[in-house]
CSV table of C-alpha atoms and ligand atoms in Angstrom, one decimal:
chain,number,residue,atom,x,y,z
M,1,MET,CA,27.2,28.9,15.4
M,2,ASN,CA,24.5,30.5,13.5
M,3,LYS,CA,26.7,31.1,10.7
M,4,LYS,CA,27.8,27.3,10.4
M,5,ILE,CA,24.2,26.1,10.7
M,6,ALA,CA,22.9,28.6,8.1
M,7,GLU,CA,25.5,27.5,5.7
M,8,ASN,CA,24.8,23.8,6.5
M,9,LEU,CA,20.9,24.5,5.9
M,10,ASN,CA,21.7,26.4,2.9
M,11,ARG,CA,23.6,23.4,1.4
M,12,ILE,CA,21.0,21.0,2.3
M,13,LYS,CA,18.4,23.1,0.7
M,14,GLY,CA,20.4,23.4,-2.5
M,15,GLU,CA,21.0,19.8,-2.5
M,16,VAL,CA,17.2,19.1,-2.1
M,17,ALA,CA,16.4,21.4,-4.8
M,18,GLU,CA,18.7,19.9,-7.1
M,19,ALA,CA,17.0,16.3,-6.4
M,20,CYS,CA,13.7,17.8,-6.8
M,21,SER,CA,14.5,19.2,-10.2
M,22,ARG,CA,15.8,15.9,-11.2
M,23,ASN,CA,12.5,14.5,-10.8
M,24,ARG,CA,10.3,17.5,-11.7
M,25,ARG,CA,9.2,18.3,-8.4
M,26,ASP,CA,8.7,21.7,-6.7
M,27,PRO,CA,11.3,22.1,-4.0
M,28,SER,CA,8.8,23.9,-1.5
M,29,GLU,CA,7.2,20.4,-1.3
M,30,VAL,CA,9.9,19.3,0.8
M,31,ARG,CA,10.3,20.3,4.5
M,32,ILE,CA,13.4,19.8,6.5
M,33,ILE,CA,13.1,18.9,10.1
M,34,ALA,CA,15.9,19.4,12.1
M,35,VAL,CA,16.7,16.7,14.4
M,36,THR,CA,18.1,18.3,17.7
M,37,LYS,CA,18.7,15.1,19.7
M,38,THR,CA,22.5,15.4,19.9
M,39,VAL,CA,22.8,19.3,20.3
M,40,GLU,CA,22.3,21.8,23.3
M,41,VAL,CA,19.4,23.9,23.8
M,42,ASP,CA,21.5,27.1,22.6
M,43,THR,CA,21.8,25.5,19.1
M,44,ILE,CA,18.1,25.1,19.1
M,45,ARG,CA,17.9,28.6,19.9
M,46,ALA,CA,20.2,29.5,17.3
M,47,LEU,CA,18.2,27.6,14.8
M,48,LEU,CA,15.2,29.7,15.6
M,49,GLU,CA,17.1,32.7,15.3
M,50,ILE,CA,17.7,31.9,11.6
M,51,GLY,CA,14.0,31.4,11.1
M,52,HIS,CA,14.2,27.5,11.0
M,53,CYS,CA,11.1,26.4,13.3
M,54,GLN,CA,10.5,22.9,12.2
M,55,VAL,CA,12.4,20.6,15.2
M,56,GLY,CA,12.3,17.0,15.9
M,57,GLU,CA,13.4,14.8,18.9
M,58,SER,CA,13.2,11.2,19.4
M,59,ARG,CA,12.6,10.9,23.0
M,60,VAL,CA,9.6,12.3,24.8
M,61,GLN,CA,11.6,13.6,28.1
M,62,GLU,CA,14.1,15.6,26.2
M,63,LEU,CA,11.4,16.9,23.9
M,64,ILE,CA,9.3,18.2,26.8
M,65,GLN,CA,12.5,19.5,28.8
M,66,ARG,CA,13.8,21.2,25.7
M,67,SER,CA,10.6,22.7,24.7
M,68,ALA,CA,10.0,24.2,28.1
M,69,MET,CA,13.4,25.7,28.2
M,70,ILE,CA,12.8,27.5,24.9
M,71,GLU,CA,9.2,28.7,25.9
M,72,GLU,CA,10.9,30.2,29.0
M,73,SER,CA,13.4,32.2,27.2
M,74,ILE,CA,10.7,33.3,24.6
M,75,SER,CA,8.6,34.6,27.4
M,76,ARG,CA,11.4,36.1,29.2
M,77,ARG,CA,12.3,37.7,25.7
M,78,GLU,CA,8.8,39.0,25.1
M,79,GLY,CA,8.7,40.5,28.4
M,80,LEU,CA,11.7,42.7,27.7
M,81,THR,CA,10.5,43.6,24.2
M,82,GLU,CA,7.0,44.3,25.3
M,83,GLN,CA,7.5,47.9,23.7
M,84,ARG,CA,8.8,46.5,20.6
M,85,PRO,CA,6.3,44.1,18.8
M,86,GLU,CA,8.3,44.3,15.8
M,87,THR,CA,10.7,41.6,16.8
M,88,PRO,CA,8.2,38.7,17.3
M,89,ALA,CA,10.0,35.5,18.6
M,90,SER,CA,9.8,32.4,16.4
M,91,ARG,CA,8.2,29.6,18.1
M,92,PRO,CA,9.3,26.0,17.3
M,93,SER,CA,6.8,23.4,15.8
M,94,TRP,CA,7.9,20.1,17.6
M,95,HIS,CA,8.0,16.8,15.9
M,96,MET,CA,8.1,13.4,17.9
M,97,ILE,CA,9.9,11.2,15.6
M,98,GLY,CA,11.0,8.4,18.0
M,99,HIS,CA,9.4,5.4,19.5
M,100,LEU,CA,6.4,6.5,21.5
M,101,GLN,CA,5.3,4.5,24.7
M,102,ARG,CA,1.7,4.8,25.5
M,103,ASN,CA,2.3,6.2,29.1
M,104,LYS,CA,4.3,9.1,27.7
M,105,VAL,CA,1.4,10.2,25.5
M,106,LYS,CA,-0.5,12.4,27.9
M,107,GLN,CA,2.6,14.6,28.6
M,108,LEU,CA,3.5,14.9,25.0
M,109,LEU,CA,0.4,16.1,23.6
M,110,PRO,CA,0.1,19.5,24.6
M,111,ILE,CA,3.7,20.2,23.1
M,112,VAL,CA,3.8,18.6,19.9
M,113,ASP,CA,2.4,19.0,16.2
M,114,TYR,CA,3.3,16.0,14.6
M,115,ILE,CA,3.9,12.3,15.7
M,116,HIS,CA,5.9,10.4,13.2
M,117,SER,CA,6.1,7.2,14.8
M,118,VAL,CA,2.5,5.6,15.1
M,119,ASP,CA,2.5,1.9,14.6
M,120,SER,CA,-0.1,0.3,16.6
M,121,LEU,CA,-3.8,0.8,17.2
M,122,ARG,CA,-3.4,1.0,21.1
M,123,LEU,CA,-1.1,3.8,20.5
M,124,ALA,CA,-3.4,5.6,18.4
M,125,GLU,CA,-6.5,5.1,20.6
M,126,GLU,CA,-4.2,6.2,23.5
M,127,ILE,CA,-3.7,9.4,21.7
M,128,ASN,CA,-7.3,10.0,20.6
M,129,THR,CA,-8.3,9.5,24.1
M,130,ASN,CA,-6.0,11.8,25.7
M,131,VAL,CA,-6.7,14.6,23.2
M,132,ALA,CA,-10.1,14.5,24.6
M,133,LYS,CA,-9.0,14.2,28.2
M,134,LEU,CA,-6.9,17.3,27.8
M,135,GLY,CA,-9.5,19.2,26.2
M,136,LEU,CA,-7.2,20.0,23.4
M,137,VAL,CA,-8.9,21.8,20.4
M,138,LYS,CA,-6.5,20.4,17.9
M,139,LYS,CA,-6.3,17.2,16.0
M,140,VAL,CA,-3.0,15.6,16.2
M,141,LYS,CA,-1.2,15.2,13.0
M,142,ILE,CA,0.2,11.7,12.9
M,143,PHE,CA,2.3,9.4,10.3
M,144,LEU,CA,2.0,5.7,10.3
M,145,GLN,CA,5.5,4.2,10.7
M,146,VAL,CA,6.3,1.6,8.2
M,147,ASN,CA,9.1,-1.1,8.5
M,148,THR,CA,9.9,-1.4,4.9
M,149,SER,CA,13.4,-2.4,5.6
M,150,LYS,CA,12.0,-5.6,7.5
M,151,GLU,CA,14.7,-5.2,10.0
M,152,LYS,CA,13.5,-7.1,13.3
M,153,GLN,CA,14.9,-4.6,15.7
M,154,LYS,CA,13.0,-1.8,14.1
M,155,TYR,CA,9.7,-0.3,15.0
M,156,GLY,CA,6.9,0.1,12.6
M,157,LEU,CA,4.2,-1.8,11.1
M,158,ALA,CA,4.8,-4.5,8.8
M,159,VAL,CA,4.0,-3.4,5.1
M,160,GLY,CA,1.0,-5.8,5.1
M,161,ALA,CA,-0.5,-4.4,8.1
M,162,VAL,CA,-0.6,-0.7,7.2
M,163,ARG,CA,-4.0,-0.8,5.7
M,164,ALA,CA,-6.0,-2.4,8.1
M,165,LEU,CA,-4.6,0.0,10.8
M,166,ALA,CA,-5.4,3.0,8.4
M,167,GLU,CA,-8.8,2.0,8.3
M,168,GLN,CA,-9.2,1.6,12.2
M,169,ILE,CA,-7.5,5.1,12.6
M,170,ARG,CA,-9.7,6.6,10.2
M,171,THR,CA,-12.5,6.4,12.9
M,172,LEU,CA,-10.6,8.2,15.5
M,173,PRO,CA,-11.8,11.8,15.6
M,174,ASN,CA,-9.1,13.3,17.3
M,175,LEU,CA,-6.3,12.2,15.0
M,176,GLU,CA,-5.5,13.3,11.5
M,177,MET,CA,-3.2,11.0,9.4
M,178,VAL,CA,-0.9,13.1,7.4
M,179,GLY,CA,1.1,10.4,5.9
M,180,LEU,CA,3.8,7.5,6.1
M,181,MET,CA,7.2,7.6,7.8
M,182,ALA,CA,9.9,5.1,6.9
M,183,MET,CA,13.6,4.6,7.8
M,184,ALA,CA,16.1,2.8,5.7
M,185,PRO,CA,18.8,0.7,7.4
M,186,LEU,CA,22.0,2.1,8.5
M,187,THR,CA,23.8,1.5,5.2
M,188,GLU,CA,25.9,3.4,2.7
M,189,ASP,CA,24.1,1.5,0.0
M,190,GLN,CA,21.8,4.1,-1.5
M,191,GLU,CA,20.1,1.4,-3.7
M,192,LEU,CA,19.1,-0.5,-0.5
M,193,SER,CA,17.6,2.9,0.9
M,194,ARG,CA,16.0,3.6,-2.3
M,195,PHE,CA,14.1,0.2,-2.2
M,196,CYS,CA,12.8,1.0,1.2
M,197,PHE,CA,11.8,4.6,0.5
M,198,GLY,CA,10.2,3.4,-2.8
M,199,ARG,CA,8.2,0.7,-1.2
M,200,CYS,CA,7.0,3.2,1.3
M,201,ARG,CA,5.8,5.4,-1.5
M,202,GLU,CA,4.1,2.8,-3.2
M,203,ILE,CA,2.0,1.9,0.0
M,204,PHE,CA,1.5,5.7,0.3
M,205,GLU,CA,0.1,6.2,-3.2
M,206,GLU,CA,-2.0,3.1,-2.8
M,207,LEU,CA,-3.9,4.3,0.3
M,208,ARG,CA,-4.0,8.0,-1.1
M,209,GLY,CA,-5.6,6.6,-4.3
M,210,GLU,CA,-8.5,4.6,-2.6
M,211,LYS,CA,-9.0,7.9,-0.3
M,212,ILE,CA,-8.5,5.5,2.7
M,213,CYS,CA,-6.8,8.1,5.0
M,214,GLY,CA,-8.7,11.4,4.5
M,215,PRO,CA,-7.5,14.7,2.7
M,216,ALA,CA,-4.6,15.6,4.7
M,217,PHE,CA,-2.7,12.5,3.7
M,218,ASN,CA,-0.1,14.1,1.9
M,219,HIS,CA,3.1,13.4,3.3
M,220,LEU,CA,6.1,11.0,3.3
M,221,SER,CA,8.6,11.3,6.3
M,222,MET,CA,11.7,9.7,4.8
M,223,GLY,CA,15.4,10.3,4.9
M,224,MET,CA,18.0,11.3,7.4
M,225,SER,CA,21.6,12.8,7.0
M,226,GLN,CA,22.9,9.6,5.2
M,227,ASP,CA,20.1,9.2,3.0
M,228,TYR,CA,18.0,12.6,2.5
M,229,ILE,CA,18.8,13.2,-1.2
M,230,THR,CA,17.7,9.5,-2.0
M,231,ALA,CA,14.6,10.1,0.0
M,232,VAL,CA,13.7,13.1,-2.0
M,233,GLU,CA,14.2,11.4,-5.2
M,234,GLU,CA,11.5,9.0,-3.9
M,235,GLY,CA,9.0,11.4,-3.0
M,236,ALA,CA,9.8,12.4,0.7
M,237,THR,CA,8.0,15.7,1.7
M,238,MET,CA,9.9,15.8,5.2
M,239,ILE,CA,13.2,14.7,5.5
M,240,ARG,CA,14.6,14.5,9.4
M,241,VAL,CA,18.0,15.7,9.4
M,242,GLY,CA,20.4,16.1,12.3
M,243,THR,CA,24.2,15.3,11.8
M,244,ALA,CA,24.4,16.9,8.3
M,245,LEU,CA,22.9,20.1,10.0
M,246,PHE,CA,25.0,20.4,13.1
M,247,GLU,CA,28.2,19.1,11.7
F,1,PLP,C1,18.3,10.7,14.9
F,1,PLP,C2,17.0,10.5,14.0
F,1,PLP,C3,17.2,11.2,12.8
F,1,PLP,C4,18.2,12.0,12.2
F,1,PLP,O1,19.5,11.2,12.0
F,1,PLP,P1,20.7,12.2,11.5
F,1,PLP,O2,21.5,10.7,11.1
F,1,PLP,O3,21.6,12.5,12.5
F,1,PLP,O4,20.2,12.9,10.2
F,1,PLP,C5,15.9,11.0,11.8
F,1,PLP,N1,14.9,10.2,12.2
F,1,PLP,C6,14.8,9.6,13.4
F,1,PLP,C7,13.8,8.6,13.8
F,1,PLP,C8,16.0,9.7,14.5
F,1,PLP,O5,16.0,9.0,15.4
């Protein structure tokens, strides 16, 4: 299993590097988030074993369960290898990539490093308040999700609403806006995907140019298995890849 995943990961990294070189970008700017929602926990363990720690889930309940299972096996292993500190376990860094309901925020916050799907002030405020209530010392890194494909069934902010929300979130002390997230429609049409990603990058650059979102605002979370190459060509710094990694 490890071999197959390592091969897929290397292939994806190679494709990302090629897309970067076409656009004179440094490939180290692009992080691959392994989306593990369709695989077993053992596969996540295999991923960690080959040193890949950036993992994403789209449902809160599964993220929590899986992180608990992995934490348990890491603790057990650390117990066994107490005498051998030369084999430190790699811990996952969790990304919440799917729609987030306000009533799930509290459980999620202690575990997660990035939330890619903030699309309302009420959700942002819920996160902000709960960071304080839980006494967490970290700021929570968030993306604003933008619906650049304008599909009615998609979550995310309307393009015209992004700036106003960014200005409001800027005043919340426990959040750190790290960038924008967008999804292209389910399509084989790469030019349509390119349009959606390009639109997201334009908004990102406008906000960044005007210094609206703070110094950490450096990321574009765009691209899945069907369109990560196009997304990298359009400036993605985090791609969220499931199927292509585990097939
Ligand atoms: C499932 C999912 C992905 C990954 O999809 P694949 O097509 O399997 O690469 C990326 N982003 C989000 C928000 C998802 O829900």
